PDB file of N, CA and C in Angstrom:
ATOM      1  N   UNK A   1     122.220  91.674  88.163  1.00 87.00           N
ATOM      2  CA  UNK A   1     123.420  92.479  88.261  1.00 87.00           C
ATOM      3  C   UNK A   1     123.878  92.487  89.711  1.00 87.00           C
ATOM      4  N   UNK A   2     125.416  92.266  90.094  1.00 92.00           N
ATOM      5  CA  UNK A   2     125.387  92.226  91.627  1.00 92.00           C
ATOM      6  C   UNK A   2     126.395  93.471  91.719  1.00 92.00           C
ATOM      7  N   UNK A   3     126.575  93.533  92.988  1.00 93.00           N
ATOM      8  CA  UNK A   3     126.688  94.866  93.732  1.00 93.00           C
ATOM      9  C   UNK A   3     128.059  95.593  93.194  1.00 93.00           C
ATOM     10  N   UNK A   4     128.876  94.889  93.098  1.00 94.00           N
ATOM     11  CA  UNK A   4     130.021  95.238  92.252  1.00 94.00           C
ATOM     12  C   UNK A   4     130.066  95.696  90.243  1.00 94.00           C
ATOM     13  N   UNK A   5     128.852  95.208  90.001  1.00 96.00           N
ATOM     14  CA  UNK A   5     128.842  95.777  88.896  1.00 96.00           C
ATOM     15  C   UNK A   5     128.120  97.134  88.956  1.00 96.00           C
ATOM     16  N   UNK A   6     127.049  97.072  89.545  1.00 96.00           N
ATOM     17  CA  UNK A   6     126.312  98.434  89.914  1.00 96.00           C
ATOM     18  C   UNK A   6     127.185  99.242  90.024  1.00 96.00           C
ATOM     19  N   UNK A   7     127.961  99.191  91.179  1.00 95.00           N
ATOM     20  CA  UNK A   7     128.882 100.749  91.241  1.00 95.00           C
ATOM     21  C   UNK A   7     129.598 101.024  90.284  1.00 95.00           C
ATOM     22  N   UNK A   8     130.030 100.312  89.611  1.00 97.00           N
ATOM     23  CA  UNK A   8     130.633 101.038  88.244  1.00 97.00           C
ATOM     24  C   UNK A   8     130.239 101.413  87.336  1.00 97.00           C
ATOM     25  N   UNK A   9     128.884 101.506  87.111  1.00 97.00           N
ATOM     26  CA  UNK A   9     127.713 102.302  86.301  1.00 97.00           C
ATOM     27  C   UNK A   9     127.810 103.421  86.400  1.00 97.00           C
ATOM     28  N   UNK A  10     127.667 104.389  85.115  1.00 96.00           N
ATOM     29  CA  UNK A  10     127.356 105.701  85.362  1.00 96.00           C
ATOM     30  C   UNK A  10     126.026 105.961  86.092  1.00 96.00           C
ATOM     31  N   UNK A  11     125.941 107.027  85.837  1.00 95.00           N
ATOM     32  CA  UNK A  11     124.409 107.599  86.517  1.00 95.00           C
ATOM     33  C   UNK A  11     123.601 107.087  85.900  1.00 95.00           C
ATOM     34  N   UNK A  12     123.606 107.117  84.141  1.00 96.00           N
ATOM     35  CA  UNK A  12     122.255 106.921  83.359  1.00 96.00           C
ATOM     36  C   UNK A  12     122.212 105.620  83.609  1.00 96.00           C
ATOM     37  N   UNK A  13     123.545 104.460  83.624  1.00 97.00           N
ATOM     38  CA  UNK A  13     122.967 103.120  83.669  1.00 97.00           C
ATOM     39  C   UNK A  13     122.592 102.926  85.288  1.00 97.00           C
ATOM     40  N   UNK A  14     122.512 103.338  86.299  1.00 97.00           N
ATOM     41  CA  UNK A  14     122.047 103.167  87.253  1.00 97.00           C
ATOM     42  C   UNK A  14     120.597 103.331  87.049  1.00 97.00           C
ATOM     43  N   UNK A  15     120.448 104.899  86.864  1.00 95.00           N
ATOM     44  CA  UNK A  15     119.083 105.034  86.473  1.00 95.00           C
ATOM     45  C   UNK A  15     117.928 103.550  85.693  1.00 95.00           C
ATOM     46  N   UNK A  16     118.560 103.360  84.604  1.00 97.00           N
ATOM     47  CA  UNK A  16     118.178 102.460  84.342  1.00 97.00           C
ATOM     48  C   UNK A  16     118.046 100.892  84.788  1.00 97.00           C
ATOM     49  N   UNK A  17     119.245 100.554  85.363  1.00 97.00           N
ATOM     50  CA  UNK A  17     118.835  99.552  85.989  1.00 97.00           C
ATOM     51  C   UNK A  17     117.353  99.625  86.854  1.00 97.00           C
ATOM     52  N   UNK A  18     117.458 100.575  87.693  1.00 96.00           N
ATOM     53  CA  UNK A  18     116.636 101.022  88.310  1.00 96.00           C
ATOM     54  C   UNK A  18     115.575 100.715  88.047  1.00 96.00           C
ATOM     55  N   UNK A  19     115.049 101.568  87.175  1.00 95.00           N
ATOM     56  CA  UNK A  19     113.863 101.728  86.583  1.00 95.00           C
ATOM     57  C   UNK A  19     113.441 100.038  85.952  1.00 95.00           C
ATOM     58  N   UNK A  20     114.386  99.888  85.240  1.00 97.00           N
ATOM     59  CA  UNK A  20     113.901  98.304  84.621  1.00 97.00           C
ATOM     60  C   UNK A  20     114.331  97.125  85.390  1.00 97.00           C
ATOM     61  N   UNK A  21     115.269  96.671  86.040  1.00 97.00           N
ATOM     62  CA  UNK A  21     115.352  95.555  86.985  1.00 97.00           C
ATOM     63  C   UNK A  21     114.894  95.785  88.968  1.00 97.00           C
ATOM     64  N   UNK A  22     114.852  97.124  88.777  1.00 96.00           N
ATOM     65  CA  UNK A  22     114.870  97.375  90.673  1.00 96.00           C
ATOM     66  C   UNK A  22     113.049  96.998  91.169  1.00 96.00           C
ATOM     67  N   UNK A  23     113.064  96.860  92.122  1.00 95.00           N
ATOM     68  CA  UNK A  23     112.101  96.576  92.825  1.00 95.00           C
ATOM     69  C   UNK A  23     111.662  97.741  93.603  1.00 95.00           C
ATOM     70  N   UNK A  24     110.739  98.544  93.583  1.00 94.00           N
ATOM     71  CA  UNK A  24     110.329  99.826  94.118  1.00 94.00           C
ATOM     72  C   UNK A  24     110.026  99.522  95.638  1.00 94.00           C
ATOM     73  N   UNK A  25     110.445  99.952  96.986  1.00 89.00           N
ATOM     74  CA  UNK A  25     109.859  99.135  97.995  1.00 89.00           C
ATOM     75  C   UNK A  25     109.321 100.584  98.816  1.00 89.00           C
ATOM     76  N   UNK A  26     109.795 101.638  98.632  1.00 88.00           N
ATOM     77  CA  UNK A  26     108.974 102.630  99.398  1.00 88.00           C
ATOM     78  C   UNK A  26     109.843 103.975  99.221  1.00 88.00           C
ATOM     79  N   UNK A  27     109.838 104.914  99.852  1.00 88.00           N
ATOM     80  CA  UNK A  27     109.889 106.058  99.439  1.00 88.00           C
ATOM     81  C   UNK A  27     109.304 107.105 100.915  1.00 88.00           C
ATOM     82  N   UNK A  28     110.180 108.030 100.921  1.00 89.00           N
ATOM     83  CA  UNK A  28     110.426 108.817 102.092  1.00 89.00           C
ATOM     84  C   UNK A  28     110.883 110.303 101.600  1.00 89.00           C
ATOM     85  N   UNK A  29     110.228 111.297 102.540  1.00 89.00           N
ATOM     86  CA  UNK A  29     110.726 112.465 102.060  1.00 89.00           C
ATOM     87  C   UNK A  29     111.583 113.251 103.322  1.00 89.00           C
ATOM     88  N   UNK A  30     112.834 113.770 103.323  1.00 86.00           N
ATOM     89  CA  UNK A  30     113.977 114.349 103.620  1.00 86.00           C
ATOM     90  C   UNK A  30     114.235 115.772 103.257  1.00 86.00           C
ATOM     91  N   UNK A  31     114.168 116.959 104.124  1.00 86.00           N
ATOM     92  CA  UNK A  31     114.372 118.146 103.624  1.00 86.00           C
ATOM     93  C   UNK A  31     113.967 118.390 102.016  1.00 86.00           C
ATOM     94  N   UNK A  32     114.797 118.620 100.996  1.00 89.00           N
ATOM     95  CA  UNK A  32     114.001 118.919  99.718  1.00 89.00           C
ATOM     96  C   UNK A  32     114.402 118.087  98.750  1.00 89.00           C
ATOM     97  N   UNK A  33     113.974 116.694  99.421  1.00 95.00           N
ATOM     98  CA  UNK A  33     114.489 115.504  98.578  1.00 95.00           C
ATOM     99  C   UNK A  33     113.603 114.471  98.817  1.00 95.00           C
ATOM    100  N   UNK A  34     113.143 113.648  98.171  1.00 94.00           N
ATOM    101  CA  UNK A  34     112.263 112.763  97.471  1.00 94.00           C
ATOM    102  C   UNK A  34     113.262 111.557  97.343  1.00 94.00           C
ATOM    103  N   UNK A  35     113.313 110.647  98.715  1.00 94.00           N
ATOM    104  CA  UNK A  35     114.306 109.221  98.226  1.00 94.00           C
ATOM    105  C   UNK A  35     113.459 107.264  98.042  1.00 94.00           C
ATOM    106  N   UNK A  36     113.897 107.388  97.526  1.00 94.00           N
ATOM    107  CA  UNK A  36     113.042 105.929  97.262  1.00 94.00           C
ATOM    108  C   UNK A  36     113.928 104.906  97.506  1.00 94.00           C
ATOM    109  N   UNK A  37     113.678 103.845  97.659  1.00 94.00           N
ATOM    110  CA  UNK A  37     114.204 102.546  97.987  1.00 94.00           C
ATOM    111  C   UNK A  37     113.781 101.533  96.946  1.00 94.00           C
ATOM    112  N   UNK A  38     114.544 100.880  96.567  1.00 95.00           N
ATOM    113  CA  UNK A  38     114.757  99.949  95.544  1.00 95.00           C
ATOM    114  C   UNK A  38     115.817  98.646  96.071  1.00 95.00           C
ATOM    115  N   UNK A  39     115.358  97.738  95.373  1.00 94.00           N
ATOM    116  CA  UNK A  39     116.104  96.635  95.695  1.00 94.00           C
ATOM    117  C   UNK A  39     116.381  95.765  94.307  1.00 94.00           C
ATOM    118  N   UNK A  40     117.526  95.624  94.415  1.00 94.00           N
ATOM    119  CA  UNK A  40     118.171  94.960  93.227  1.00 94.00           C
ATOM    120  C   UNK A  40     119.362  93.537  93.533  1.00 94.00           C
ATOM    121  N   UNK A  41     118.420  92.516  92.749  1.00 90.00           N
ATOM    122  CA  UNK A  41     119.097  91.431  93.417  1.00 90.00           C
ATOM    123  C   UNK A  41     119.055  91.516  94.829  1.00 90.00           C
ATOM    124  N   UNK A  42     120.277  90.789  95.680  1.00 90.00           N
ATOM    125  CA  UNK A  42     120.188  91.209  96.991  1.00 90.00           C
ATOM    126  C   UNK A  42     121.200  92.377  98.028  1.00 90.00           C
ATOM    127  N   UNK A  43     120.480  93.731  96.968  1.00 94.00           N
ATOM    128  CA  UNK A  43     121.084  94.705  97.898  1.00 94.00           C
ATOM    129  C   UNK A  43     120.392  95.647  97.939  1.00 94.00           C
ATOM    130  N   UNK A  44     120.151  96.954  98.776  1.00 94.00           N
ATOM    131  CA  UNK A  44     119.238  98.218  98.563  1.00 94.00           C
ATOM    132  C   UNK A  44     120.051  99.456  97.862  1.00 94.00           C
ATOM    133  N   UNK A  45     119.018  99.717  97.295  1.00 96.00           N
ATOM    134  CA  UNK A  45     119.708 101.375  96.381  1.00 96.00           C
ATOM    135  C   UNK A  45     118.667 102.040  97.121  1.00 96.00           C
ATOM    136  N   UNK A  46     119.132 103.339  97.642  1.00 95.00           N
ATOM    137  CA  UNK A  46     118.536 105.023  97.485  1.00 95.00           C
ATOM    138  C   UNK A  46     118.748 105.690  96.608  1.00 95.00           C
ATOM    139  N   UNK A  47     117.674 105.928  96.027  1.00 97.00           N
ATOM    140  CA  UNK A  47     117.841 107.750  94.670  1.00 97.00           C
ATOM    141  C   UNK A  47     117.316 108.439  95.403  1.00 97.00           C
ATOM    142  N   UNK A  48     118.137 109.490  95.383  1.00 97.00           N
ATOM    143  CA  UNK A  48     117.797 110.580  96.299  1.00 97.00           C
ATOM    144  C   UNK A  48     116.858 111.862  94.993  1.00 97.00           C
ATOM    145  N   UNK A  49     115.667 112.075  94.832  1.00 97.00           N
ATOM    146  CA  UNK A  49     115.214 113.000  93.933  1.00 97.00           C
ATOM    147  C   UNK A  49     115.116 114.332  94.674  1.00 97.00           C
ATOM    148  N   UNK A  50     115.670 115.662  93.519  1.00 94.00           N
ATOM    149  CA  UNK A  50     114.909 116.889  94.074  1.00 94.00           C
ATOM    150  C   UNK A  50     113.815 116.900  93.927  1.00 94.00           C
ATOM    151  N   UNK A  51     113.190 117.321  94.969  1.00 92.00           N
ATOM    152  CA  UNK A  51     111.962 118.057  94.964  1.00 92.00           C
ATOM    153  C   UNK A  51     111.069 118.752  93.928  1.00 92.00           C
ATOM    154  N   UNK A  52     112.178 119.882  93.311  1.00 90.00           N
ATOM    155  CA  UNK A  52     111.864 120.706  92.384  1.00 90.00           C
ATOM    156  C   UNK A  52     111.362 120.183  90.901  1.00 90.00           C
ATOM    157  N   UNK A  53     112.391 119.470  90.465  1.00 90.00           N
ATOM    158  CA  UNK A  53     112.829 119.116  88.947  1.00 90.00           C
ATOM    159  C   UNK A  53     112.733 117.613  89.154  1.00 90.00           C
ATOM    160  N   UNK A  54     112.625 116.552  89.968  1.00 85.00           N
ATOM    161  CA  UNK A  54     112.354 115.656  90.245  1.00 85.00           C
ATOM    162  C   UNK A  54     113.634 114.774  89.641  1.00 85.00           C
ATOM    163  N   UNK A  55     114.688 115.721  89.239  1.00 92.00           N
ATOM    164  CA  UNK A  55     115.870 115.095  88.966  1.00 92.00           C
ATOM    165  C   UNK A  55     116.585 114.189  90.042  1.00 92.00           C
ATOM    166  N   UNK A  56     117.368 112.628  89.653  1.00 94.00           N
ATOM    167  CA  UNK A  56     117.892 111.973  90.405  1.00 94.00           C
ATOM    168  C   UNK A  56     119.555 112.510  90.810  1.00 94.00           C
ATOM    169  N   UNK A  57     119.378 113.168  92.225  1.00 95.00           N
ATOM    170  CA  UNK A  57     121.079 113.652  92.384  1.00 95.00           C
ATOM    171  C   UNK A  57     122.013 112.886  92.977  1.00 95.00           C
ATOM    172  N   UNK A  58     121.514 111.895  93.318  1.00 96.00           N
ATOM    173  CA  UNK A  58     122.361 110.723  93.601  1.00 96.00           C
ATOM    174  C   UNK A  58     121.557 109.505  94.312  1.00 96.00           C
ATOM    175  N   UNK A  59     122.612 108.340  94.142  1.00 97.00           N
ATOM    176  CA  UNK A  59     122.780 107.153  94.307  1.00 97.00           C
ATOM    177  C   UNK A  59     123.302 106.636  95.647  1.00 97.00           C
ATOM    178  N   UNK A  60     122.840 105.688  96.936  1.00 96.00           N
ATOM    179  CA  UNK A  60     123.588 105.381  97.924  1.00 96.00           C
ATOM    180  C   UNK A  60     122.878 103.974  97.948  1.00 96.00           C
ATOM    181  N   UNK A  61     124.597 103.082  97.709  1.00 95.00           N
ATOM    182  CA  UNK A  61     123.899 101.731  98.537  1.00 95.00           C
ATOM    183  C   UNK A  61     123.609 101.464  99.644  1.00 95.00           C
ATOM    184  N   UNK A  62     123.257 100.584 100.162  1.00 91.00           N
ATOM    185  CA  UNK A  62     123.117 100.337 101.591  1.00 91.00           C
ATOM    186  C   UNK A  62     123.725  98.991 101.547  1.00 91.00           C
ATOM    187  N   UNK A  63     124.281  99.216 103.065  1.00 78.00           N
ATOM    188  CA  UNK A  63     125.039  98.345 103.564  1.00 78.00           C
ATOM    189  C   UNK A  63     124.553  97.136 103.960  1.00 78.00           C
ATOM    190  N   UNK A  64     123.221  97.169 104.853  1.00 80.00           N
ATOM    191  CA  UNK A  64     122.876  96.224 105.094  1.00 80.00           C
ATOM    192  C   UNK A  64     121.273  96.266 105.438  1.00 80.00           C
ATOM    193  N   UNK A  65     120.889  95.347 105.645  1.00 81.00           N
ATOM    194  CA  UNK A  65     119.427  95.560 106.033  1.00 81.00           C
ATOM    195  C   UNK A  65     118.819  96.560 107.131  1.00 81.00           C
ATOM    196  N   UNK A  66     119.766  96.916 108.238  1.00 82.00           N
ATOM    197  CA  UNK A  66     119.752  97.377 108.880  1.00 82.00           C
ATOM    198  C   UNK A  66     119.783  98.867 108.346  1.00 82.00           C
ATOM    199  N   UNK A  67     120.020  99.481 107.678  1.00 84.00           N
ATOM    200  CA  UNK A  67     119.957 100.596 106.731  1.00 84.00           C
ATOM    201  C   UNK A  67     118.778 101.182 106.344  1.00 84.00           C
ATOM    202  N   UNK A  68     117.858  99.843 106.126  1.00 84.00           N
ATOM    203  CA  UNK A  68     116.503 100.109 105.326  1.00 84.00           C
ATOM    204  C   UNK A  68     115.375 100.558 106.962  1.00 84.00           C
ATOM    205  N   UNK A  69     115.549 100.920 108.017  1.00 83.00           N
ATOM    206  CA  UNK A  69     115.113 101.075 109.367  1.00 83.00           C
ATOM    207  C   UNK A  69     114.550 101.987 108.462  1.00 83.00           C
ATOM    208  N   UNK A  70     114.949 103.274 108.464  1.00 79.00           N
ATOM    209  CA  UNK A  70     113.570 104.648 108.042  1.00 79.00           C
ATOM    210  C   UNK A  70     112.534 104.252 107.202  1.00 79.00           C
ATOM    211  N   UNK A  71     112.584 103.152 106.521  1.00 81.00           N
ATOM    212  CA  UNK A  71     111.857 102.587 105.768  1.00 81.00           C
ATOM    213  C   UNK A  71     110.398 101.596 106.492  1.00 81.00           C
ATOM    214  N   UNK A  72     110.533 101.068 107.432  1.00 78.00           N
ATOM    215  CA  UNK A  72     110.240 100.097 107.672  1.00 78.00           C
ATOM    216  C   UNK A  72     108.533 100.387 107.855  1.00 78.00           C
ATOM    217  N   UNK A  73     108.493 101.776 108.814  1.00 72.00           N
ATOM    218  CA  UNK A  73     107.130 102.017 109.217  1.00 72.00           C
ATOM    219  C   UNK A  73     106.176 102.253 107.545  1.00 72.00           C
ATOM    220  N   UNK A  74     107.047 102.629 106.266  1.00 66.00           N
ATOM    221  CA  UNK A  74     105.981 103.043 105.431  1.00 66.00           C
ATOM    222  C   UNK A  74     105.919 101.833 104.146  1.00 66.00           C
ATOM    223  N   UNK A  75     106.530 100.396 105.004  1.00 67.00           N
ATOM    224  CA  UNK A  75     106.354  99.450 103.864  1.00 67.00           C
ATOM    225  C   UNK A  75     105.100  98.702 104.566  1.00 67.00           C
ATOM    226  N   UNK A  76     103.910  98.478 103.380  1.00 72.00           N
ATOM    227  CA  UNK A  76     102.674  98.017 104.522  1.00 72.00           C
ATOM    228  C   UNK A  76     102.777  96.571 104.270  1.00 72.00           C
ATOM    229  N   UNK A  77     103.583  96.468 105.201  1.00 74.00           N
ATOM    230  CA  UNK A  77     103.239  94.484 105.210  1.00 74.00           C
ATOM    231  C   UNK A  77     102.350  93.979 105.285  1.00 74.00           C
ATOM    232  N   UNK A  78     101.453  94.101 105.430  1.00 77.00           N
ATOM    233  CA  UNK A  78      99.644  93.445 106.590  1.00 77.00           C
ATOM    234  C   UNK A  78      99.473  93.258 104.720  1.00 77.00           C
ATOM    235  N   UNK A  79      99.334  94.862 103.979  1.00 76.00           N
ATOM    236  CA  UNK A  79      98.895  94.325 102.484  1.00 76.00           C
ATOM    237  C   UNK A  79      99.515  93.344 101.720  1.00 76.00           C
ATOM    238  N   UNK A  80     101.002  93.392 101.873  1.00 72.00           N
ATOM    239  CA  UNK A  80     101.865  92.522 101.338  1.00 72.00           C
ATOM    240  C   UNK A  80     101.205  91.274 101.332  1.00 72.00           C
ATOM    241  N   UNK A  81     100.539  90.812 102.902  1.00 78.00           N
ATOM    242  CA  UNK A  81     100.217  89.302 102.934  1.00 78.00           C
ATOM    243  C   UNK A  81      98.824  88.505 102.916  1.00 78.00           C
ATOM    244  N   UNK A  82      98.111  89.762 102.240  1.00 68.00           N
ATOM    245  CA  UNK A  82      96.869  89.345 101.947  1.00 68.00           C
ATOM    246  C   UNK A  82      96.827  88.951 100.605  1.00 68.00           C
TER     247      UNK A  82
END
C-alpha cells in the first residue's frame, strides 16, 4: 500500500494495515501516550496509544527518515546483525 492510499483510510483500516502489513520497529513513551513506529512499504507511521485504555488516538506519518531520530537510540542494531 503506498503513502497516498494510507491517508485515505479510516482509522480502523489504518489500524489494520498496521497490525497486518506494518513492520513494528520500536516504540517510545511521551507524557500519557504510548507511540510506536511502524513502517509500511517505504514510509513511517506513528500510533500514538493512551496510556490508560491503550486506545489508538491517532495516526502521524513521517516525512522523512529524519523524523524517525527519537527512535534511533531504542532500535538495537548490534541485535539486528547478529
Amino acid at each position: 500500500m503506498n503513502l497516498s492510499e494510507f491517508i485515505v483510510l479510516g482509522e480502523a483500516e489504518k489500524k489494520w494495515q498496521l497490525m497486518n502489513n506494518g513492520v513494528a520497529l520500536a516504540k517510545r513513551t511521551f507524557e500519557h501516550q504510548i507511540i510506536f513506529l511502524f513502517q509500511l512499504e517505504d514510509y513511517y507511521v506513528e500510533a500514538y496509544c493512551n496510556v490508560d485504555d491503550k486506545a489508538i488516538v491517532e495516526f502521524r506519518i513521517l516525512p522523512d527518515t529524519d523524523a524517525i531520530s527519537p527512535y534511533l537510540e531504542a532500535i538495537p542494531i548490534d541485535e539486528l546483525l547478529n
